[in-house]
Short mmCIF file of C-alpha atoms in Angstrom, two decimals:
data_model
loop_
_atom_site.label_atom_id
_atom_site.label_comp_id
_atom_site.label_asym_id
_atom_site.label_seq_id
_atom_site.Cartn_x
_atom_site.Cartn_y
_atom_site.Cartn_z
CA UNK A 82 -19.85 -15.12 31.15
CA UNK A 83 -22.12 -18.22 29.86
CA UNK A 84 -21.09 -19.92 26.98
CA UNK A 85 -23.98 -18.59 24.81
CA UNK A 86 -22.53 -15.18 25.51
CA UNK A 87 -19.19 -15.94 24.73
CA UNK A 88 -20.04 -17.61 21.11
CA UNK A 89 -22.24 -14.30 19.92
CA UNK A 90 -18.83 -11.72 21.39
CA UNK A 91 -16.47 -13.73 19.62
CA UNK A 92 -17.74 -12.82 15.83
CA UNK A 93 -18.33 -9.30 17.16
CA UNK A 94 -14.66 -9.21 18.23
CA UNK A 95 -13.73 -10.96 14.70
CA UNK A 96 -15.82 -8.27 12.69
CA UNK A 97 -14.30 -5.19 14.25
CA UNK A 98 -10.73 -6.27 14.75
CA UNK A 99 -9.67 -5.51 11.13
CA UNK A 100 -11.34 -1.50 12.03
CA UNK A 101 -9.19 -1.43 14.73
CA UNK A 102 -6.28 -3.01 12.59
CA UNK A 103 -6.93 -0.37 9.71
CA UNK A 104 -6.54 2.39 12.04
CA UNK A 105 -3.52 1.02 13.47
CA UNK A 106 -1.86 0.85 10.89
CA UNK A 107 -2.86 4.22 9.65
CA UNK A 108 -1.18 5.76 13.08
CA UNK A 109 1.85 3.67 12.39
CA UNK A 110 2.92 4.14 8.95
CA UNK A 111 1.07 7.19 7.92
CA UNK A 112 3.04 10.35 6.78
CA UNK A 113 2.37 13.51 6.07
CA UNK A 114 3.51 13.88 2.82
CA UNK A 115 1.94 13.94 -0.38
CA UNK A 116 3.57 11.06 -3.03
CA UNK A 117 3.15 9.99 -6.41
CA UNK A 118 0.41 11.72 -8.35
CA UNK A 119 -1.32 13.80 -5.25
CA UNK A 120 1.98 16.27 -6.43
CA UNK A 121 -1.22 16.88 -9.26
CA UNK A 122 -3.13 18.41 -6.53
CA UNK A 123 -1.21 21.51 -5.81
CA UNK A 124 -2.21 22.98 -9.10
CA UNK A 125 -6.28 22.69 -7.78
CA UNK A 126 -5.01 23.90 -4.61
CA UNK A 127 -3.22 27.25 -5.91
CA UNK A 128 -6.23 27.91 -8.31
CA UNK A 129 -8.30 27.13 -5.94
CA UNK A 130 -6.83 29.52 -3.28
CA UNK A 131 -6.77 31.96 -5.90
CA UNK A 132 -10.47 32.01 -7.20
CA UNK A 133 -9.59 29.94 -11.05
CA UNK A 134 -10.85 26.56 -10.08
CA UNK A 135 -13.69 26.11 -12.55
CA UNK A 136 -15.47 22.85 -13.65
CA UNK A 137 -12.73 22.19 -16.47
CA UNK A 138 -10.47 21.79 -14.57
CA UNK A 139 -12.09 19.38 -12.22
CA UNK A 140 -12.90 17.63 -15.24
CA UNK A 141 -9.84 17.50 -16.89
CA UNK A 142 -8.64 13.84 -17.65
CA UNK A 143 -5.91 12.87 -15.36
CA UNK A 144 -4.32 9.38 -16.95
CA UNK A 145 -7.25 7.89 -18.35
CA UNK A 146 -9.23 8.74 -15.86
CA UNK A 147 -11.65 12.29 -15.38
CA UNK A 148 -11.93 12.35 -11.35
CA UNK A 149 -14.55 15.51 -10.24
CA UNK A 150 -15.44 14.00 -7.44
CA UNK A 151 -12.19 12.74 -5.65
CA UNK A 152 -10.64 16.12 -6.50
CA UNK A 153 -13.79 17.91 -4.89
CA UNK A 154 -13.22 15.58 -1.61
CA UNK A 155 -9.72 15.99 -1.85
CA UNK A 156 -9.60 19.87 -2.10
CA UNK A 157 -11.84 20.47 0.40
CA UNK A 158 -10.04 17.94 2.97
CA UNK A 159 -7.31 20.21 2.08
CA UNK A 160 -8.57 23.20 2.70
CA UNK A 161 -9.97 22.09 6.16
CA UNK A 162 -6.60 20.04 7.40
CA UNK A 163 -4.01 22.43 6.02
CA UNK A 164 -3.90 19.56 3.39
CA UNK A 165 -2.58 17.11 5.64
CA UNK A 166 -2.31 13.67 3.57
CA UNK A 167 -2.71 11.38 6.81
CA UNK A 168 -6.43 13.01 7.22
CA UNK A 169 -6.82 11.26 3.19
CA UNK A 170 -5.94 8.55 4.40
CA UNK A 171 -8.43 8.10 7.15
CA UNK A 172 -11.42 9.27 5.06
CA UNK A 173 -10.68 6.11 2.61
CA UNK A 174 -10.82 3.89 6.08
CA UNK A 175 -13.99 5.59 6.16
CA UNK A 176 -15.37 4.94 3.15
CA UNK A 177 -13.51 1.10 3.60
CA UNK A 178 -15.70 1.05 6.84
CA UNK A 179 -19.25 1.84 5.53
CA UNK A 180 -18.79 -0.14 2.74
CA UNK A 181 -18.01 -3.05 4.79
CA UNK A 182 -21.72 -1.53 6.76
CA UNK A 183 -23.09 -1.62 3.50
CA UNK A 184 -21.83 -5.33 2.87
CA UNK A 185 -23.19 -6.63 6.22
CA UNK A 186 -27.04 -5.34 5.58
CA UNK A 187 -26.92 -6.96 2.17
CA UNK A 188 -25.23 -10.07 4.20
CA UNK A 189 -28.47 -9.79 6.16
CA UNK A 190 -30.50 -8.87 3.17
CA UNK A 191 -29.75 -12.30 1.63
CA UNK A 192 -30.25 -14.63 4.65
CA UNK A 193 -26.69 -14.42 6.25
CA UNK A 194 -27.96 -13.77 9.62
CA UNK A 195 -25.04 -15.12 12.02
CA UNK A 196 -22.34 -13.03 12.07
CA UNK A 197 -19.66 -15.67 11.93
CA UNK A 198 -19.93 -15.58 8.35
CA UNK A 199 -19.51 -12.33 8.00
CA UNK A 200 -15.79 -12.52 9.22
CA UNK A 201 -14.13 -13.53 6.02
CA UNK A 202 -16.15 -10.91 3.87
CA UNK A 203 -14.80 -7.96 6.69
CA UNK A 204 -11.46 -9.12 6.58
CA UNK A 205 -11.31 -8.98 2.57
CA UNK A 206 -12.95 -5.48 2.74
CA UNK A 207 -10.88 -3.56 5.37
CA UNK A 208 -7.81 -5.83 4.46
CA UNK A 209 -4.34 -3.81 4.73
CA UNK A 210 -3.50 -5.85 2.09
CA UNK A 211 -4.41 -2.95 -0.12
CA UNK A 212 -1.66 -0.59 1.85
CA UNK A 213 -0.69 1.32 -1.03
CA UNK A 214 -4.25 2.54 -1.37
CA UNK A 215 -4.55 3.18 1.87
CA UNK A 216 -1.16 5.01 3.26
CA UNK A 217 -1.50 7.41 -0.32
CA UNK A 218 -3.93 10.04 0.26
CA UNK A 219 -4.50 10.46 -3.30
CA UNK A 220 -5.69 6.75 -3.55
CA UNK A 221 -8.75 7.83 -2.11
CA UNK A 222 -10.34 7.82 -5.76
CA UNK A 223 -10.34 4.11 -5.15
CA UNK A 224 -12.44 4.04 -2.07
CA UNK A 225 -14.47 6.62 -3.01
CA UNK A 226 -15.38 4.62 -6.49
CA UNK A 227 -15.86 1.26 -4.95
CA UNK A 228 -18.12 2.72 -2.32
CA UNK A 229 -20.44 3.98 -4.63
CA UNK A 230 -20.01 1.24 -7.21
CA UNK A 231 -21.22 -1.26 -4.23
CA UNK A 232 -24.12 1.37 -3.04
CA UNK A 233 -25.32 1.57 -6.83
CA UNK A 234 -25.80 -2.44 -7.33
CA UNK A 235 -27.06 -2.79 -3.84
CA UNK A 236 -29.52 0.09 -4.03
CA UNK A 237 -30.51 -1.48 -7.54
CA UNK A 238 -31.62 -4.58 -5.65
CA UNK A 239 -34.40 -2.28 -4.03
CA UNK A 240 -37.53 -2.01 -6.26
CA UNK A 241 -38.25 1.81 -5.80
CA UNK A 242 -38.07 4.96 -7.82
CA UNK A 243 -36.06 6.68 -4.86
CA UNK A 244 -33.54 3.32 -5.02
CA UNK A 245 -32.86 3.51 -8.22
CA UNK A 246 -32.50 7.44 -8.64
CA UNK A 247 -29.92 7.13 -5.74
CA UNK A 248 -28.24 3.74 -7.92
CA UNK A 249 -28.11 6.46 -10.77
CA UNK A 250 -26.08 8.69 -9.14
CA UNK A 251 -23.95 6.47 -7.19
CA UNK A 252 -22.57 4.90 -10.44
CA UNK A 253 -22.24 8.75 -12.18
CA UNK A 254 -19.73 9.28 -8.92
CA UNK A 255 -18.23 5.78 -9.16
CA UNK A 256 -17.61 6.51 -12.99
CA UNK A 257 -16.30 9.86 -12.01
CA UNK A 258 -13.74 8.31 -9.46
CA UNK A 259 -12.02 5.96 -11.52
CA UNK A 260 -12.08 4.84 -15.13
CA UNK A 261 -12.60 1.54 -14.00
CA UNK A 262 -15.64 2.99 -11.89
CA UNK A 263 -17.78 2.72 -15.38
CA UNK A 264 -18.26 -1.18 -15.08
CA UNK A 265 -21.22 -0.23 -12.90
CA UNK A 266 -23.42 0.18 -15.79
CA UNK A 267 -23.00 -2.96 -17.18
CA UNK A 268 -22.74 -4.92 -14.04
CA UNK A 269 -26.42 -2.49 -12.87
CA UNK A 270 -28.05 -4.25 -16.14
CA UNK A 271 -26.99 -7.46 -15.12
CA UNK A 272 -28.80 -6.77 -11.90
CA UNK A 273 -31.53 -5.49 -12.96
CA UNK A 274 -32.06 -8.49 -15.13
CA UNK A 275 -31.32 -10.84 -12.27
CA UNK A 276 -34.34 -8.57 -10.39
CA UNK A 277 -36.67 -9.77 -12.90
CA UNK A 278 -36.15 -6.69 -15.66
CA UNK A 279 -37.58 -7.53 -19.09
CA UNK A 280 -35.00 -7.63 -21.67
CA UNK A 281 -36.41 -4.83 -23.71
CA UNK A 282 -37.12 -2.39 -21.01
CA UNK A 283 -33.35 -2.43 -20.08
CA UNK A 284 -32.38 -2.55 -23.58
CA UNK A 285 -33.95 0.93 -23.51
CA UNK A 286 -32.67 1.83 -20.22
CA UNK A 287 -29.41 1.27 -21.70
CA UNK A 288 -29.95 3.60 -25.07
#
């Protein structure tokens, strides 16, 4: 293998090594057992089952926090896995993984075009440094809400109709996931203005 070959594998091998780490780790220390607050989900579950599940109560505040769209995801991995809590837990390596996708093209976007400094940013993304997130299936609110926080600001960096209609609803489902999932707006206006927005057009964006 020539030394030019070797120096372009090496990154490559860097990059996917915390994947293969995540999963790992998942196969070791996953159970399949719901803890903490995912004990909330048997109550969607048996309504569910039983034809009561309506909008309210998808909408109902749980904490702080209203979550529609983790409890959709999360009742309908249920219902397909014989709610099996280790199956959670790989969909948030999932969304960990196409986030860190999504990171990479905007890597690319903004001039990063050798992969070896990529490594850092994958590591921080797919770190299992964030274990209780991902060995809880319930935690999946959190990937689900950072995903689409990151996919709103980077599709707001697009200057199209169809970009920002997709931003839109990407922060509705990031503000939906998590309370803290509503800093998108603000953080989107900053963007926008960074983009080259006039003041007064967002200011009536914003009202």
């Amino acid at each position: 293998m020539s030394a030019r070959r070797l120096a372009s594998l090496v990154p490559a091998i860097l990059v996917a090594a915390p994947i293969v780490l995540l999963v790992v780790f998942i196969i070791r220390f996953a159970v399949n057992v719901p803890a903490g607050d995912e004990w909330h989900l048997a109550r969607d579950l048996h309504a569910t089952y039983h034809g009561q599940e309506g909008v309210s109560d998808l909408w109902r505040l749980h904490n702080e926090h209203r979550l529609p769209f983790p409890r959709v995801a999360l009742i309908g991995l249920a219902f397909a896995t014989g709610w099996n809590a280790v199956a959670e837990m790989y969909a948030s390596a999932a969304l960990l993984v196409v986030m860190a996708g999504g990171w990479w093209r905007l890597h690319r976007d903004i001039g990063g075009q050798r992969l070896w400094t990529f490594v850092p940013l994958a590591w921080l993304v797919l770190s299992i440094g964030q274990w209780e997130n991902i060995l809880t299936g319930w935690q999946l609110q959190f990937c689900l809400g950072a995903a689409a926080m990151f996919s709103a600001i980077y599709l707001l960096g697009r200057a199209s109709m169809s970009a920002f209609g997709g931003a839109v609803l990407c922060a509705i489902v990031a503000s939906y996931s998590f309370n803290n999932g509503l800093v998108v707006w603000p953080a989107g206006l900053v963007t926008l203005w960074l983009r080259g927005e006039s003041l007064g057009r967002l200011i009536r964006w914003a009202i």
